[in-house]
Amino acid sequence: MFDVFIKFLVMKIVILATESLTSNFLINSLSKENRLNVFFEKKVSKKVFWGNRIKKLGISKVIGQVLFLIFSLFLQTLSTNKIKNLIGEENYRINKSKNVSIDYIDSVNSEITISNLQNLKPDLVILNGTRIISKKVLVSIKALFINTHCGITPKYRGVHGGYWAVYNGDLENFGVTIHKVDSGVDTGDILYQEKVKYDSKDNYFTYPIKQYLEAIPLINKVIDKISAGEALTPYKRTDLQSESRLWYHPTIFQYLYGLLVKQVK
C-alpha cells in the first residue's frame, strides 16, 4: 500500500489516445494505482482519412477495406459478450475515477498538445491509437513515450498485427509489443514483447483484447521501473528486420479468403 502511495506522489503519467474499447480498458486498468491525465485525440474526418488511404493504397483496395468495415460491424456485435467476459463488463466503458482527468485535443501533433505536455511535465507518455506522432512533440519534453502495439515488431507493424500473424499461420509471432515511440510507424526500440496464446474461437475483434490482457502487466513493469529509478533496457529484433512490413485493415476479399480457406475469423 505504501508503494502505491509513493507512486501517486512521484509518477506523472499522460495518456494520448483515441476513444476506443482498448483505450477504455487501458485507462481503467492503470487508474487503479496511478493518476492519469488523458487527452483524447479527435477523429480525422472520414473524407480526409479515406482520401489519404486512397493515395497510399489505391481505390480498389480501399473499396475492399470499406466493405470489410461494414461487414465487421456485424462481427463486432457478435463479439461483444465475449469481450465483456474477457475484460469484465465494467471495463467496457471508462469508469469515473478521481484518478483520471480527461480532455480533448484536435491532434497529438498540435501546439496545444506540446503546451499541455510542457505544463504537466510527465515522467511517462503512453500513446494508444493516435495518428503518427511528430518528432517535434517527441522532443518537446524529456519524458519517455511508449506505445502498445498489437503485434510483434518489427515483423508486423501497422494495424491488427495479431490477426495478420494468425492469417499467415505465424503463431510464433502472435503477440504484443511495448515499445519506445519514434517518428516512424512502430519502429521504436522494444521494451517488452510477449506471445499471446492462440484460441481458434477468437476473431478479429477479440485478438487485440487478448493482446491487451498481456500488455497491461508489461506497461505496469515500465511504470514500476521508472518510479523506482531503475533503468529500462530497450532492444531491437534484428532477426525480424528483413521481414518487417506495414500492415493495414484487410479487404473484404482478404477476410473472406482467410475465413473460408484458412479458417481465420
Short mmCIF file of C-alpha atoms in Angstrom, two decimals:
data_model
loop_
_atom_site.label_atom_id
_atom_site.label_comp_id
_atom_site.label_asym_id
_atom_site.label_seq_id
_atom_site.Cartn_x
_atom_site.Cartn_y
_atom_site.Cartn_z
CA MET A 1 0.00 0.00 0.00
CA PHE A 2 2.88 2.37 0.82
CA ASP A 3 4.44 1.67 -2.60
CA VAL A 4 1.19 2.70 -4.28
CA PHE A 5 1.15 5.93 -2.23
CA ILE A 6 4.73 6.74 -3.27
CA LYS A 7 3.86 6.08 -6.92
CA PHE A 8 0.95 8.51 -6.69
CA LEU A 9 3.32 11.19 -5.40
CA VAL A 10 6.14 10.56 -7.85
CA MET A 11 4.76 9.36 -11.18
CA LYS A 12 3.21 11.76 -13.64
CA ILE A 13 1.55 9.86 -16.48
CA VAL A 14 -0.11 11.28 -19.58
CA ILE A 15 -2.13 9.15 -21.99
CA LEU A 16 -2.63 10.38 -25.57
CA ALA A 17 -5.30 8.21 -27.14
CA THR A 18 -8.30 7.86 -29.38
CA GLU A 19 -11.62 6.92 -27.81
CA SER A 20 -11.87 3.16 -28.18
CA LEU A 21 -12.51 -0.02 -26.25
CA THR A 22 -8.79 -0.71 -25.80
CA SER A 23 -8.28 2.85 -24.52
CA ASN A 24 -11.09 2.34 -22.01
CA PHE A 25 -9.54 -0.91 -20.80
CA LEU A 26 -6.07 0.63 -20.60
CA ILE A 27 -7.22 3.72 -18.66
CA ASN A 28 -9.40 1.74 -16.25
CA SER A 29 -6.59 -0.71 -15.55
CA LEU A 30 -3.84 1.87 -14.98
CA SER A 31 -6.00 4.28 -12.96
CA LYS A 32 -6.30 1.78 -10.12
CA GLU A 33 -2.78 2.65 -8.95
CA ASN A 34 -1.87 5.79 -10.93
CA ARG A 35 -3.14 9.30 -11.52
CA LEU A 36 -3.67 9.82 -15.23
CA ASN A 37 -4.03 12.88 -17.43
CA VAL A 38 -5.82 11.63 -20.53
CA PHE A 39 -6.08 13.56 -23.79
CA PHE A 40 -8.36 12.08 -26.44
CA GLU A 41 -7.47 12.98 -30.00
CA LYS A 42 -10.47 13.95 -32.09
CA LYS A 43 -11.05 11.75 -35.11
CA VAL A 44 -9.94 12.84 -38.56
CA SER A 45 -12.86 13.42 -40.92
CA LYS A 46 -13.76 10.37 -43.00
CA LYS A 47 -13.18 12.36 -46.17
CA VAL A 48 -9.59 13.16 -45.17
CA PHE A 49 -8.92 9.67 -43.79
CA TRP A 50 -10.12 7.78 -46.85
CA GLY A 51 -8.59 10.33 -49.20
CA ASN A 52 -5.18 9.72 -47.65
CA ARG A 53 -5.73 5.97 -47.70
CA ILE A 54 -6.60 6.04 -51.43
CA LYS A 55 -3.35 7.92 -52.13
CA LYS A 56 -1.39 5.22 -50.29
CA LEU A 57 -3.16 2.04 -51.39
CA GLY A 58 -5.29 2.81 -54.44
CA ILE A 59 -9.04 2.98 -54.91
CA SER A 60 -9.71 -0.74 -55.42
CA LYS A 61 -8.04 -1.81 -52.17
CA VAL A 62 -9.73 0.96 -50.22
CA ILE A 63 -13.15 -0.09 -51.55
CA GLY A 64 -12.39 -3.60 -50.28
CA GLN A 65 -11.45 -2.19 -46.87
CA VAL A 66 -14.65 -0.14 -46.68
CA LEU A 67 -16.72 -3.22 -47.49
CA PHE A 68 -14.90 -5.14 -44.77
CA LEU A 69 -15.51 -2.40 -42.19
CA ILE A 70 -19.23 -2.50 -43.00
CA PHE A 71 -19.24 -6.29 -42.61
CA SER A 72 -17.16 -6.07 -39.43
CA LEU A 73 -19.93 -4.18 -37.62
CA PHE A 74 -21.85 -7.44 -37.59
CA LEU A 75 -18.83 -9.40 -36.37
CA GLN A 76 -18.17 -6.82 -33.66
CA THR A 77 -21.74 -7.11 -32.38
CA LEU A 78 -21.39 -10.88 -32.18
CA SER A 79 -18.15 -10.45 -30.20
CA THR A 80 -19.49 -8.04 -27.56
CA ASN A 81 -20.35 -10.61 -24.89
CA LYS A 82 -17.06 -12.44 -25.27
CA ILE A 83 -15.11 -9.19 -24.99
CA LYS A 84 -17.02 -8.26 -21.83
CA ASN A 85 -16.28 -11.69 -20.40
CA LEU A 86 -12.57 -11.25 -21.13
CA ILE A 87 -12.10 -7.78 -19.64
CA GLY A 88 -15.08 -7.53 -17.33
CA GLU A 89 -18.21 -5.60 -18.22
CA GLU A 90 -17.09 -2.71 -16.01
CA ASN A 91 -14.13 -2.06 -18.33
CA TYR A 92 -16.20 -1.75 -21.48
CA ARG A 93 -16.51 1.99 -20.86
CA ILE A 94 -14.33 4.36 -18.87
CA ASN A 95 -15.10 4.22 -15.17
CA LYS A 96 -15.47 7.58 -13.47
CA SER A 97 -12.47 7.96 -11.22
CA LYS A 98 -10.93 10.80 -9.28
CA ASN A 99 -7.59 9.50 -10.53
CA VAL A 100 -8.40 10.32 -14.17
CA SER A 101 -8.56 13.73 -15.82
CA ILE A 102 -9.90 13.73 -19.41
CA ASP A 103 -9.64 16.43 -22.05
CA TYR A 104 -9.84 16.57 -25.87
CA ILE A 105 -7.31 17.74 -28.45
CA ASP A 106 -7.57 18.20 -32.21
CA SER A 107 -4.30 16.38 -32.86
CA VAL A 108 -1.43 14.84 -30.92
CA ASN A 109 0.82 16.99 -33.10
CA SER A 110 -0.79 20.33 -32.25
CA GLU A 111 0.85 23.19 -30.38
CA ILE A 112 -1.78 22.74 -27.67
CA THR A 113 -0.57 19.18 -27.12
CA ILE A 114 3.00 20.41 -26.75
CA SER A 115 1.87 23.12 -24.34
CA ASN A 116 -0.10 20.59 -22.25
CA LEU A 117 2.88 18.26 -22.05
CA GLN A 118 5.28 21.04 -21.10
CA ASN A 119 2.92 22.27 -18.39
CA LEU A 120 2.32 18.80 -16.93
CA LYS A 121 5.95 17.64 -17.19
CA PRO A 122 5.05 13.92 -17.16
CA ASP A 123 7.53 11.13 -16.50
CA LEU A 124 5.78 8.86 -18.97
CA VAL A 125 3.56 9.42 -22.00
CA ILE A 126 1.52 6.44 -23.21
CA LEU A 127 0.08 6.50 -26.74
CA ASN A 128 -2.92 4.45 -27.78
CA GLY A 129 -4.37 4.55 -31.28
CA THR A 130 -3.42 8.09 -32.23
CA ARG A 131 -2.04 9.25 -35.57
CA ILE A 132 1.75 9.07 -36.00
CA ILE A 133 3.29 11.49 -33.53
CA SER A 134 5.74 14.07 -34.84
CA LYS A 135 9.36 14.44 -33.82
CA LYS A 136 8.53 17.99 -32.70
CA VAL A 137 6.25 16.59 -29.99
CA LEU A 138 8.64 13.81 -29.01
CA VAL A 139 11.48 16.23 -28.31
CA SER A 140 9.28 18.85 -26.61
CA ILE A 141 9.72 17.21 -23.17
CA LYS A 142 12.16 14.77 -21.58
CA ALA A 143 9.58 12.08 -20.81
CA LEU A 144 9.62 8.57 -22.23
CA PHE A 145 6.94 7.99 -24.89
CA ILE A 146 5.69 4.40 -25.22
CA ASN A 147 3.10 2.61 -27.30
CA THR A 148 1.20 -0.66 -27.05
CA HIS A 149 1.36 -2.40 -30.40
CA CYS A 150 -0.94 -5.33 -31.14
CA GLY A 151 1.70 -7.32 -32.96
CA ILE A 152 5.28 -8.49 -32.82
CA THR A 153 7.54 -5.76 -34.20
CA PRO A 154 9.28 -5.21 -36.48
CA LYS A 155 7.63 -8.03 -38.46
CA TYR A 156 4.02 -6.89 -38.00
CA ARG A 157 3.89 -3.11 -37.96
CA GLY A 158 0.73 -1.08 -38.64
CA VAL A 159 -2.66 -2.37 -37.53
CA HIS A 160 -4.04 -5.72 -36.38
CA GLY A 161 -0.69 -7.49 -36.24
CA GLY A 162 -2.26 -10.33 -34.27
CA TYR A 163 -4.85 -11.00 -36.96
CA TRP A 164 -2.24 -10.98 -39.71
CA ALA A 165 0.04 -13.33 -37.78
CA VAL A 166 -2.83 -15.82 -37.46
CA TYR A 167 -3.79 -15.24 -41.11
CA ASN A 168 -0.22 -16.10 -42.15
CA GLY A 169 -0.09 -19.20 -39.93
CA ASP A 170 2.66 -17.45 -37.95
CA LEU A 171 1.55 -18.21 -34.39
CA GLU A 172 5.16 -17.87 -33.22
CA ASN A 173 4.71 -14.13 -33.80
CA PHE A 174 1.18 -13.79 -32.44
CA GLY A 175 1.83 -11.40 -29.61
CA VAL A 176 2.11 -7.85 -28.30
CA THR A 177 4.89 -5.28 -28.08
CA ILE A 178 5.53 -2.37 -25.74
CA HIS A 179 7.99 -0.07 -27.48
CA LYS A 180 9.51 3.36 -27.32
CA VAL A 181 7.90 5.80 -29.73
CA ASP A 182 9.84 7.44 -32.52
CA SER A 183 8.58 9.29 -35.59
CA GLY A 184 8.25 6.06 -37.61
CA VAL A 185 5.39 3.55 -37.69
CA ASP A 186 6.00 1.07 -34.86
CA THR A 187 9.76 1.30 -35.41
CA GLY A 188 10.85 2.29 -31.90
CA ASP A 189 13.10 0.17 -29.69
CA ILE A 190 11.32 -2.66 -27.88
CA LEU A 191 10.87 -2.57 -24.12
CA TYR A 192 8.86 -5.78 -23.73
CA GLN A 193 7.36 -8.40 -26.02
CA GLU A 194 5.05 -11.24 -25.10
CA LYS A 195 3.49 -14.06 -27.08
CA VAL A 196 -0.27 -14.47 -26.81
CA LYS A 197 -1.94 -17.85 -26.62
CA TYR A 198 -3.98 -18.53 -29.73
CA ASP A 199 -7.54 -19.82 -29.47
CA SER A 200 -9.42 -20.79 -32.62
CA LYS A 201 -12.62 -19.42 -31.03
CA ASP A 202 -11.19 -15.89 -31.11
CA ASN A 203 -11.63 -13.47 -34.00
CA TYR A 204 -10.58 -10.13 -35.48
CA PHE A 205 -12.08 -8.23 -32.54
CA THR A 206 -11.03 -10.49 -29.69
CA TYR A 207 -7.39 -10.86 -30.81
CA PRO A 208 -6.49 -7.30 -29.67
CA ILE A 209 -8.32 -7.79 -26.37
CA LYS A 210 -6.19 -10.87 -25.67
CA GLN A 211 -3.13 -8.82 -26.62
CA TYR A 212 -4.03 -6.01 -24.22
CA LEU A 213 -4.55 -8.50 -21.41
CA GLU A 214 -0.88 -9.39 -21.87
CA ALA A 215 0.21 -5.79 -22.49
CA ILE A 216 -1.09 -4.07 -19.36
CA PRO A 217 1.15 -6.00 -16.93
CA LEU A 218 4.09 -5.08 -19.18
CA ILE A 219 3.14 -1.39 -19.05
CA ASN A 220 2.99 -1.68 -15.27
CA LYS A 221 6.53 -3.04 -15.36
CA VAL A 222 7.62 0.10 -17.21
CA ILE A 223 5.82 2.29 -14.64
CA ASP A 224 7.33 0.41 -11.72
CA LYS A 225 10.85 0.69 -13.13
CA ILE A 226 10.54 4.41 -13.76
CA SER A 227 9.05 5.05 -10.30
CA ALA A 228 11.88 3.03 -8.72
CA GLY A 229 14.54 4.86 -10.72
CA GLU A 230 15.60 1.65 -12.46
CA ALA A 231 16.96 1.64 -16.00
CA LEU A 232 14.93 0.20 -18.83
CA THR A 233 16.70 -1.98 -21.37
CA PRO A 234 15.38 -1.26 -24.88
CA TYR A 235 16.40 -3.63 -27.65
CA LYS A 236 15.84 -4.37 -31.34
CA ARG A 237 14.69 -7.59 -33.05
CA THR A 238 17.31 -7.70 -35.79
CA ASP A 239 16.24 -11.28 -36.51
CA LEU A 240 12.90 -9.98 -37.81
CA GLN A 241 14.11 -6.84 -39.56
CA SER A 242 14.24 -8.40 -43.03
CA GLU A 243 10.59 -9.46 -42.65
CA SER A 244 9.40 -6.06 -41.44
CA ARG A 245 6.23 -4.91 -43.16
CA LEU A 246 3.48 -2.36 -42.67
CA TRP A 247 0.02 -3.97 -42.43
CA TYR A 248 -3.39 -2.38 -42.94
CA HIS A 249 -7.02 -3.38 -42.40
CA PRO A 250 -7.96 -6.39 -44.54
CA THR A 251 -10.21 -6.00 -47.53
CA ILE A 252 -13.48 -7.93 -47.57
CA PHE A 253 -11.90 -10.29 -50.10
CA GLN A 254 -8.86 -10.98 -47.91
CA TYR A 255 -11.05 -11.56 -44.88
CA LEU A 256 -13.43 -13.94 -46.65
CA TYR A 257 -10.50 -15.86 -48.14
CA GLY A 258 -8.97 -16.18 -44.67
CA LEU A 259 -12.29 -17.22 -43.18
CA LEU A 260 -13.28 -19.79 -45.82
CA VAL A 261 -9.87 -21.18 -46.77
CA LYS A 262 -7.71 -20.68 -43.68
CA GLN A 263 -10.45 -20.78 -41.02
CA VAL A 264 -9.22 -17.47 -39.61
CA LYS A 265 -12.08 -15.47 -38.13
#
